[in-house]
mmCIF file of C-alpha atoms in Angstrom:
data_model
loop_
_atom_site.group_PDB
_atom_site.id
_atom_site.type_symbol
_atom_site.label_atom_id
_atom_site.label_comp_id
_atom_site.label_asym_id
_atom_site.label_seq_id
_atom_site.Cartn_x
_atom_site.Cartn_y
_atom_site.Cartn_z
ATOM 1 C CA UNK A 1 219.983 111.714 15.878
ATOM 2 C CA UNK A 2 217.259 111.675 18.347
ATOM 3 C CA UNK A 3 217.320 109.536 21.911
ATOM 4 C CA UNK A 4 217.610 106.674 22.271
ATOM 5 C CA UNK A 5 220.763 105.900 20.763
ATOM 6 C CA UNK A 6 224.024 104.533 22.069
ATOM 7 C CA UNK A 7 224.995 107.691 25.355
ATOM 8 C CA UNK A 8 228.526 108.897 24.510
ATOM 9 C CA UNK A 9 230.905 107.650 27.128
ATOM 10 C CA UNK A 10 231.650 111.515 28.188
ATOM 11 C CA UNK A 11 227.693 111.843 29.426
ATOM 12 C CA UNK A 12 227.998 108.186 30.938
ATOM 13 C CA UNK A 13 231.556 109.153 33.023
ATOM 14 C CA UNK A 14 229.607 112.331 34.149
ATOM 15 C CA UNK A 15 226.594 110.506 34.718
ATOM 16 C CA UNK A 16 228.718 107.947 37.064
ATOM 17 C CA UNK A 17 230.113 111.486 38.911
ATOM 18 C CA UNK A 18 226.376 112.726 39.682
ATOM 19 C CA UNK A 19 226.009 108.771 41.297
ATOM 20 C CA UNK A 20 229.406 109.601 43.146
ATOM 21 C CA UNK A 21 227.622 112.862 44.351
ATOM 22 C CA UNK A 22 224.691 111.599 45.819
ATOM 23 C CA UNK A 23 226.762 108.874 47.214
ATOM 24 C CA UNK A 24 228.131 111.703 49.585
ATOM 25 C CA UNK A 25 224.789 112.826 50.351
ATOM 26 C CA UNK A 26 225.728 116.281 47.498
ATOM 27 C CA UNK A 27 222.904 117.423 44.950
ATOM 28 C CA UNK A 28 223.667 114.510 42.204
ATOM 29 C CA UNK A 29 224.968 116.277 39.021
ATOM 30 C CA UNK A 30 228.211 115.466 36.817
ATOM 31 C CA UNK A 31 230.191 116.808 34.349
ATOM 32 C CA UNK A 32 233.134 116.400 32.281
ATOM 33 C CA UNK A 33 235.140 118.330 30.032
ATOM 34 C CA UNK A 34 236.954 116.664 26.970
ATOM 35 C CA UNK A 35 239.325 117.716 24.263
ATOM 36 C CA UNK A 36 239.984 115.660 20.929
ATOM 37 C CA UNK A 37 237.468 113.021 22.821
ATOM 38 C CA UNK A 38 239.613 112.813 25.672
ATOM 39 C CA UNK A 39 238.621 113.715 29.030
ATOM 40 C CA UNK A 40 240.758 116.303 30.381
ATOM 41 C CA UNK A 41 238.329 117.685 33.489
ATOM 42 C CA UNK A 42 235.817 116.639 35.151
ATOM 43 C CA UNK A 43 233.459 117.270 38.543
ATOM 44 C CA UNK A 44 230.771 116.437 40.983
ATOM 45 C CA UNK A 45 228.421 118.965 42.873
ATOM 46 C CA UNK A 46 230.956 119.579 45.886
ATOM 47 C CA UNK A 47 229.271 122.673 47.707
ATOM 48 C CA UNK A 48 228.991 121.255 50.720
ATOM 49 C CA UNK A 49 232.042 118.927 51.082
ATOM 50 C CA UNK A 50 234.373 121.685 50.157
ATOM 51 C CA UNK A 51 232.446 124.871 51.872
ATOM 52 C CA UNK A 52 231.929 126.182 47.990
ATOM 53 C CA UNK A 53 228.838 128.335 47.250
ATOM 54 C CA UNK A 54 230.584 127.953 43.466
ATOM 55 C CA UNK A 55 231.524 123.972 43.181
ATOM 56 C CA UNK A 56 228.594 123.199 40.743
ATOM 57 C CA UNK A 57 229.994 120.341 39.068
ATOM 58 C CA UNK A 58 230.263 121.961 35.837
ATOM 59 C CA UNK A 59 232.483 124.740 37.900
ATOM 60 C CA UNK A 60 234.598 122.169 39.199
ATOM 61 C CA UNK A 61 235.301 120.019 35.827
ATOM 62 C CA UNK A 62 236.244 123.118 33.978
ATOM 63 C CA UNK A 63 238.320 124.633 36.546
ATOM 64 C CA UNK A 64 240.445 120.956 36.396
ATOM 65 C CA UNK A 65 240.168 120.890 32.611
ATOM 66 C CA UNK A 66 242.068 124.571 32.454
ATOM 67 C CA UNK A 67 244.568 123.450 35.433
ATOM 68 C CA UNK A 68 245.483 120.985 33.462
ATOM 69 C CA UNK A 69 245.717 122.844 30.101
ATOM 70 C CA UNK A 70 247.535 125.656 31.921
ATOM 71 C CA UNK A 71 244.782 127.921 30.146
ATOM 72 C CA UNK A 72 241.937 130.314 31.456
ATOM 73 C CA UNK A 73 240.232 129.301 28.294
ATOM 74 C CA UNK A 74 238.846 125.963 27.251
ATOM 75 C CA UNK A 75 238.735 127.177 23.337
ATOM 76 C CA UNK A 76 237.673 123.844 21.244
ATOM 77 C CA UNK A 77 236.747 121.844 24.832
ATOM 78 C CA UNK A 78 233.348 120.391 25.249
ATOM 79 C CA UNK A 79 231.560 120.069 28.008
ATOM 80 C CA UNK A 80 229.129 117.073 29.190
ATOM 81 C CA UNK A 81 227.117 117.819 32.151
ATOM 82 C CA UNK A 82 223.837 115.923 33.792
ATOM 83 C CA UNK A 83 221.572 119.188 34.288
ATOM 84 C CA UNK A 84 220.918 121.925 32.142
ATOM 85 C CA UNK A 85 223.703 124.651 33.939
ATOM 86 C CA UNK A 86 222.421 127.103 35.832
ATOM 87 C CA UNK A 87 223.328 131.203 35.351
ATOM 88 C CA UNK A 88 226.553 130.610 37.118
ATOM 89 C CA UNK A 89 227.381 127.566 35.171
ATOM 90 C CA UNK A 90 226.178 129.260 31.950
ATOM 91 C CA UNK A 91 228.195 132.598 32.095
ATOM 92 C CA UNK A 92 231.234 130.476 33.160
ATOM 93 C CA UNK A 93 230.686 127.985 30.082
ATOM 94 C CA UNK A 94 230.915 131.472 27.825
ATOM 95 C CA UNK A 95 233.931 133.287 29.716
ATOM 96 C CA UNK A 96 235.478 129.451 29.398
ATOM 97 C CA UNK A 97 234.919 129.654 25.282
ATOM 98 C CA UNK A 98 233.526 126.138 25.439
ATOM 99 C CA UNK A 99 232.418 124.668 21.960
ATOM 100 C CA UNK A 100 229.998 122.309 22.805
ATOM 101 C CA UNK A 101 227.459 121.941 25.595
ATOM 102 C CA UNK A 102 225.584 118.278 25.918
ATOM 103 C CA UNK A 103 223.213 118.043 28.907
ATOM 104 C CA UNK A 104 221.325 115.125 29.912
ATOM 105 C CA UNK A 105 218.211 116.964 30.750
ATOM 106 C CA UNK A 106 216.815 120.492 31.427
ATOM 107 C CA UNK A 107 216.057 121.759 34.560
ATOM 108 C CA UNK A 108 212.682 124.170 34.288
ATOM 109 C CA UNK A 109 213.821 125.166 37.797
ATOM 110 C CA UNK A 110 216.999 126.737 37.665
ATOM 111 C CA UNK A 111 218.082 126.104 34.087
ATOM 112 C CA UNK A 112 219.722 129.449 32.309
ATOM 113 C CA UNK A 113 219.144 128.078 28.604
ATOM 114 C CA UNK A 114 215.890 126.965 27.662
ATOM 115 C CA UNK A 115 214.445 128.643 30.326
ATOM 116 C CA UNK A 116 214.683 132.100 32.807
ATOM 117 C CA UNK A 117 217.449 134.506 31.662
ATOM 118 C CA UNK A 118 218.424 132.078 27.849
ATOM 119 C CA UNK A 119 221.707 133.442 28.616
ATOM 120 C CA UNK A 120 222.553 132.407 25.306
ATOM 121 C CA UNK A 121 220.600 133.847 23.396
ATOM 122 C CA UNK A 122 221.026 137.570 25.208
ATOM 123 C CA UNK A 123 222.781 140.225 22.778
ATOM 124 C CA UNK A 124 225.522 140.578 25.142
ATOM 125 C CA UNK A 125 226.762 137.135 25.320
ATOM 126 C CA UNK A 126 229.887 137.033 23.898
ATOM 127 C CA UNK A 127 230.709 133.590 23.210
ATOM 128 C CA UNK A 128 228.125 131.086 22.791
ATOM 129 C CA UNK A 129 228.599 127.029 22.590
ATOM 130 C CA UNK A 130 226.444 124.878 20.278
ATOM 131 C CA UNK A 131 223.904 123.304 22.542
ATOM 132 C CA UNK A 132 222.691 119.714 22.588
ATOM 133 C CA UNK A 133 220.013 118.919 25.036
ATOM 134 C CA UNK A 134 218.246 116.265 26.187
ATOM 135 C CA UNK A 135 220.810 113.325 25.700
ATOM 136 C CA UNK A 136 219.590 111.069 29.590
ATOM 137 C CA UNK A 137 216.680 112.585 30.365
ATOM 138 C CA UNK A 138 215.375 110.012 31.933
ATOM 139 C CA UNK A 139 218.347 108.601 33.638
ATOM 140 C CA UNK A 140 219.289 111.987 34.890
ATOM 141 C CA UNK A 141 215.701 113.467 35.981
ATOM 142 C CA UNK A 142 215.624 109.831 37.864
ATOM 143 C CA UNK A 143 219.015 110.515 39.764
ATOM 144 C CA UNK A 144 217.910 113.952 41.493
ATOM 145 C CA UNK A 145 214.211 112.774 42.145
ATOM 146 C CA UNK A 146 215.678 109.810 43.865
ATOM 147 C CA UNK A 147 217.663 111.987 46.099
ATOM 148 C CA UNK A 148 215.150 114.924 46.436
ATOM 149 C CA UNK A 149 212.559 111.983 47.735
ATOM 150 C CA UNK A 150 213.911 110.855 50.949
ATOM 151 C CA UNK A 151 214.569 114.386 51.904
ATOM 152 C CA UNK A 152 211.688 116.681 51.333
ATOM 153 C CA UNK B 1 222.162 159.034 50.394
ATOM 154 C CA UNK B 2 223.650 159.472 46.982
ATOM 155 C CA UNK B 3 227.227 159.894 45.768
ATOM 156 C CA UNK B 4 229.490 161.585 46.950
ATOM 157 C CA UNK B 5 229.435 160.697 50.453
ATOM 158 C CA UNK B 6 232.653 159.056 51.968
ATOM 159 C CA UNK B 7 233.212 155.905 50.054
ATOM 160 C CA UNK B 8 232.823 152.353 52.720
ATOM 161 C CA UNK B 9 235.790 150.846 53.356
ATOM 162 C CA UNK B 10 235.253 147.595 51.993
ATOM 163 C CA UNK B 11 234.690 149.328 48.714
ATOM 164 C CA UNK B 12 238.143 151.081 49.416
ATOM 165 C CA UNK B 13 239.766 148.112 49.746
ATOM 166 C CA UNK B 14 238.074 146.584 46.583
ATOM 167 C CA UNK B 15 239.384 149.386 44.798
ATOM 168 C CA UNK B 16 242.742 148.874 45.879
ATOM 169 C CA UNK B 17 242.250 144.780 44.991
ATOM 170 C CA UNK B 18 241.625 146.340 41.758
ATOM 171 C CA UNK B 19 244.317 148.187 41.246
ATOM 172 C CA UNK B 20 246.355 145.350 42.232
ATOM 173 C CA UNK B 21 245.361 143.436 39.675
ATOM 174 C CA UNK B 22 245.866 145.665 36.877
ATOM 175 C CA UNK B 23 249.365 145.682 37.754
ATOM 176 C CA UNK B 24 249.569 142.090 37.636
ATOM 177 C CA UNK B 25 247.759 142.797 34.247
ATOM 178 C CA UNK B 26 244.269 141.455 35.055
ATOM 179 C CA UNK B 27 241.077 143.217 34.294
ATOM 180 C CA UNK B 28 241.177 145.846 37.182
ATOM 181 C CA UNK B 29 237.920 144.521 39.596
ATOM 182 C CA UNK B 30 238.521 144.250 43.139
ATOM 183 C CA UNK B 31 236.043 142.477 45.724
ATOM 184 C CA UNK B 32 235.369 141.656 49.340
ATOM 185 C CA UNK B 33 232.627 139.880 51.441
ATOM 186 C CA UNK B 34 231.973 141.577 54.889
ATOM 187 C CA UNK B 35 229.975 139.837 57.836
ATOM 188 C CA UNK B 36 229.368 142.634 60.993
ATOM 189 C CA UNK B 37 231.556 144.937 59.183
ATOM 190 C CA UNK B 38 234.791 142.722 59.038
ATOM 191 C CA UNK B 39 236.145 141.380 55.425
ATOM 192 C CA UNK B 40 236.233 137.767 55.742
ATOM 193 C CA UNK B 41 237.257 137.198 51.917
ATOM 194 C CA UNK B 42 239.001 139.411 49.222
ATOM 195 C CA UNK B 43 239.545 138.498 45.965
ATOM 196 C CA UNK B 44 240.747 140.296 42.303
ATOM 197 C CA UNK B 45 240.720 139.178 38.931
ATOM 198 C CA UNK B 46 242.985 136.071 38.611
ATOM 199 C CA UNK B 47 241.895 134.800 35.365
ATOM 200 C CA UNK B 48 245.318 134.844 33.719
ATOM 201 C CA UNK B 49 247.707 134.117 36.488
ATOM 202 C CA UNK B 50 245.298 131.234 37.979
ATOM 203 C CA UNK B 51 244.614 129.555 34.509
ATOM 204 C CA UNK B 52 241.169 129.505 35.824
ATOM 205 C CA UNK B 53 237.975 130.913 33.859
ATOM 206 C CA UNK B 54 235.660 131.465 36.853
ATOM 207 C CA UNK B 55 238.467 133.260 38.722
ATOM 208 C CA UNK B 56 236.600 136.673 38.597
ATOM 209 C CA UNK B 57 237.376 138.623 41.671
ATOM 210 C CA UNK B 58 233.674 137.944 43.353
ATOM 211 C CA UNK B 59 234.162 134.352 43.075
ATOM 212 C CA UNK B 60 237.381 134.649 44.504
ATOM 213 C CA UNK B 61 236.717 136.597 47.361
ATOM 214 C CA UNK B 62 233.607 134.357 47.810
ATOM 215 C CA UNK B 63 235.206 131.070 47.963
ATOM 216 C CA UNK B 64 238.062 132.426 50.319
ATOM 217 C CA UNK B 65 234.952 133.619 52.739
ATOM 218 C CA UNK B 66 233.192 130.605 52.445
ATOM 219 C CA UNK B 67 236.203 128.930 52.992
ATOM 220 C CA UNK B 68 237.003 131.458 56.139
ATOM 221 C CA UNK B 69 233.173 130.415 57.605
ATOM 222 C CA UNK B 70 233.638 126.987 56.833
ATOM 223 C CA UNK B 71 230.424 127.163 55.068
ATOM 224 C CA UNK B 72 228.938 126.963 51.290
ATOM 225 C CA UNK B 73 226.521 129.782 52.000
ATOM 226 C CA UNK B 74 227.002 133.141 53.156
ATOM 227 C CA UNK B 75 224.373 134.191 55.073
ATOM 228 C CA UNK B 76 224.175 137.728 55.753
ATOM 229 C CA UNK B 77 227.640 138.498 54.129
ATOM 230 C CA UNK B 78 228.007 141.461 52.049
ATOM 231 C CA UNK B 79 229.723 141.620 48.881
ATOM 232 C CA UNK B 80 231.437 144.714 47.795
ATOM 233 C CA UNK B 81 232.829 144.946 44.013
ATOM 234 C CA UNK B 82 234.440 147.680 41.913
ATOM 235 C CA UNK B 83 231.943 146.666 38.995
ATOM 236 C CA UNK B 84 228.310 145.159 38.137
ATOM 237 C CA UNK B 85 228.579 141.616 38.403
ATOM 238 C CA UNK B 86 227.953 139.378 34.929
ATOM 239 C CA UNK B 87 226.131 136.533 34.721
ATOM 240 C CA UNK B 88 228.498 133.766 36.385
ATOM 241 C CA UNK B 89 229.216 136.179 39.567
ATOM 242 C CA UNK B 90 225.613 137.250 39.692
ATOM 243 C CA UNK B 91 224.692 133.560 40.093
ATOM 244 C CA UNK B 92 227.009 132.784 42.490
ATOM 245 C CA UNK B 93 226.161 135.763 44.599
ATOM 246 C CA UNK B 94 222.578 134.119 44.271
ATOM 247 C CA UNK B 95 223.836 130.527 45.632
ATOM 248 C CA UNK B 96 225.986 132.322 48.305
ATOM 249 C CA UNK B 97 222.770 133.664 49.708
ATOM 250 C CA UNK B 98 224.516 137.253 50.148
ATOM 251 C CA UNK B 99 222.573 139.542 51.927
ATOM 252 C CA UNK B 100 223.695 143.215 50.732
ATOM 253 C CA UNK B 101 225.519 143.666 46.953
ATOM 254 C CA UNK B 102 227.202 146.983 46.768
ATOM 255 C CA UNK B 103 229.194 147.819 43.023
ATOM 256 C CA UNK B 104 231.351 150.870 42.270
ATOM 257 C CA UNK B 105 230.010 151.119 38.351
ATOM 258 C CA UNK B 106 227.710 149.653 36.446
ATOM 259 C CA UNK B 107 228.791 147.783 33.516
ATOM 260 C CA UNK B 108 226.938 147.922 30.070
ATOM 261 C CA UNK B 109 228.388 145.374 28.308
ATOM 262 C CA UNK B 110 228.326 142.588 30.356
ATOM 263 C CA UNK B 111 226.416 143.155 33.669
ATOM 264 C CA UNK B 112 223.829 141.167 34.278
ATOM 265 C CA UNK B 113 221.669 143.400 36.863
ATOM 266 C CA UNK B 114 220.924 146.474 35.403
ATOM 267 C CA UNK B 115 221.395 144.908 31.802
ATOM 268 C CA UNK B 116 220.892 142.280 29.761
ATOM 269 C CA UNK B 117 219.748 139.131 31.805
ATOM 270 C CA UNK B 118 218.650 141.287 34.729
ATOM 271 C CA UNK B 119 218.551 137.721 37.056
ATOM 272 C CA UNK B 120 217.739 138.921 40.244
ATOM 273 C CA UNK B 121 214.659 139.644 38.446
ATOM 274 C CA UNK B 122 213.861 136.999 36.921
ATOM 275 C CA UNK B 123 210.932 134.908 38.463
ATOM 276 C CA UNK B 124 213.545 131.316 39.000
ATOM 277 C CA UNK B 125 215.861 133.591 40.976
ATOM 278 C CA UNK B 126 215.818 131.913 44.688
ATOM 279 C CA UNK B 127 217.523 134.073 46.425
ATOM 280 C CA UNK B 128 218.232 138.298 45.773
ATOM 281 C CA UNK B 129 220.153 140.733 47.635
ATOM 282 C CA UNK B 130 219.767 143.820 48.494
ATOM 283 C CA UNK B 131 221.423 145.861 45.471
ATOM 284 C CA UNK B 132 223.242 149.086 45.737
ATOM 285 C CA UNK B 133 224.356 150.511 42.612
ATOM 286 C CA UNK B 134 226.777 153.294 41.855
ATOM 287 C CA UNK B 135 229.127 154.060 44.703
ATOM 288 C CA UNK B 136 232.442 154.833 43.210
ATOM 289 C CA UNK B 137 231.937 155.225 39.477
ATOM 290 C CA UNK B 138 234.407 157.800 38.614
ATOM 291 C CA UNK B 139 237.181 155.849 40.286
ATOM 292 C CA UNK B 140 236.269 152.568 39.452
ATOM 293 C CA UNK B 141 235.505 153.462 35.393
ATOM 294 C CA UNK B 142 238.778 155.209 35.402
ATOM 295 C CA UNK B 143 240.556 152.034 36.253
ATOM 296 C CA UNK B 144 238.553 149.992 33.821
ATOM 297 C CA UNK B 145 239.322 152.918 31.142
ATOM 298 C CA UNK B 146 243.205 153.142 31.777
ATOM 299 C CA UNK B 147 243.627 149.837 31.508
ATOM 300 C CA UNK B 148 241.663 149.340 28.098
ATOM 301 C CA UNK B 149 243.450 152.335 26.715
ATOM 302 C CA UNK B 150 246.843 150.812 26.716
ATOM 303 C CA UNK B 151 245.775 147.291 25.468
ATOM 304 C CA UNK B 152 243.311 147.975 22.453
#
């Protein structure tokens, strides 16, 4: 399948969590882990609320997806997030043995996949996730240059 | 200078977080974040016990200093860790704005400085340390090794 077609509720939840961020004046990115199609995680950029150079929202929703699985691996989870992941947000989605990554759009500034360091694709990743890109691009490049416009 | 001279004390005490966590049996890596000379966060390898996947010792000794500042960035913090940082901590370390990086060892199979990704050099990196390599690599290589032996 190729956009448009109907947005899986997983990228619409996370897409409503990027809203919630920018709502609290936070860069506006979501993400949500599920399991079996359930949602079992799931985060808003937080770095300045909670004094977190690491709460990406991808950090947070997989942090609450292995709380609650009592695991430090996310082995068969997927992962739904608004903005291609950074390097941090990469390397944690391998260490986290995620199985599938869906991102709304890429991000040719800081995005660690199909751009910069393709963490992926580097011989020493150990564990990579199948990738599906591209899923809101328009919805999510329209969230963060909405906030980005009334303050730059 | 170049090794041996006597070893820093925050890379003492990362040393000793290190050791700590192997005998919790963690991956031996010990870290701590330094502002004027005084550790304001410490942090070891928690992966396991935390049920957490980004629980790597940098990020925890990150987040407790950020936490400690009450601020997401740490601006003209050190870091000090017993090993090369991968991806995920190199990131961070990169969104924590962290003004000096000092490692015990580098780490071939999954650093991402020296090796691989190399992402302070890559041209979408915003922010880079200062990066000093190589401080305590007998010690810190021997903790790495012991622990390895006795588990593969």
């Amino acid at each position: 399948m190729v956009p448009p077609f109907p947005l899986p509720a997983p990228m619409r939840r996370a897409l409503a969590l990027a809203r919630a961020a920018a709502a609290a004046d936070e860069v506006p990115i979501g993400a949500v882990v599920t399991k079996d199609g359930a949602i079992i995680g799931e985060g808003e950029n937080r770095n300045r609320r909670d004094c977190d150079p690491t709460a990406h929202a991808e950090i947070v929703a997989m942090r609450a997806a292995a709380a609650h699985l009592n695991d430090h691996r996310l082995t068969g989870c997927d992962l739904w997030v608004t903005l291609e992941p950074c390097p941090m947000c990469a390397g944690a989605i391998s260490h986290a043995r995620i199985a599938r990554l869906y991102y709304a759009v890429g991000d040719p500034k800081g995005g660690a996949l199909e751009q910069g360091p393709r963490l992926f694709a580097q011989p020493q990743c150990l564990h990579r996730p199948e990738v599906y890109g591209g899923l809101a691009e328009a919805e999510a490049s329209a969230l963060l240059r909405d906030f980005f416009a009334v303050r730059r």
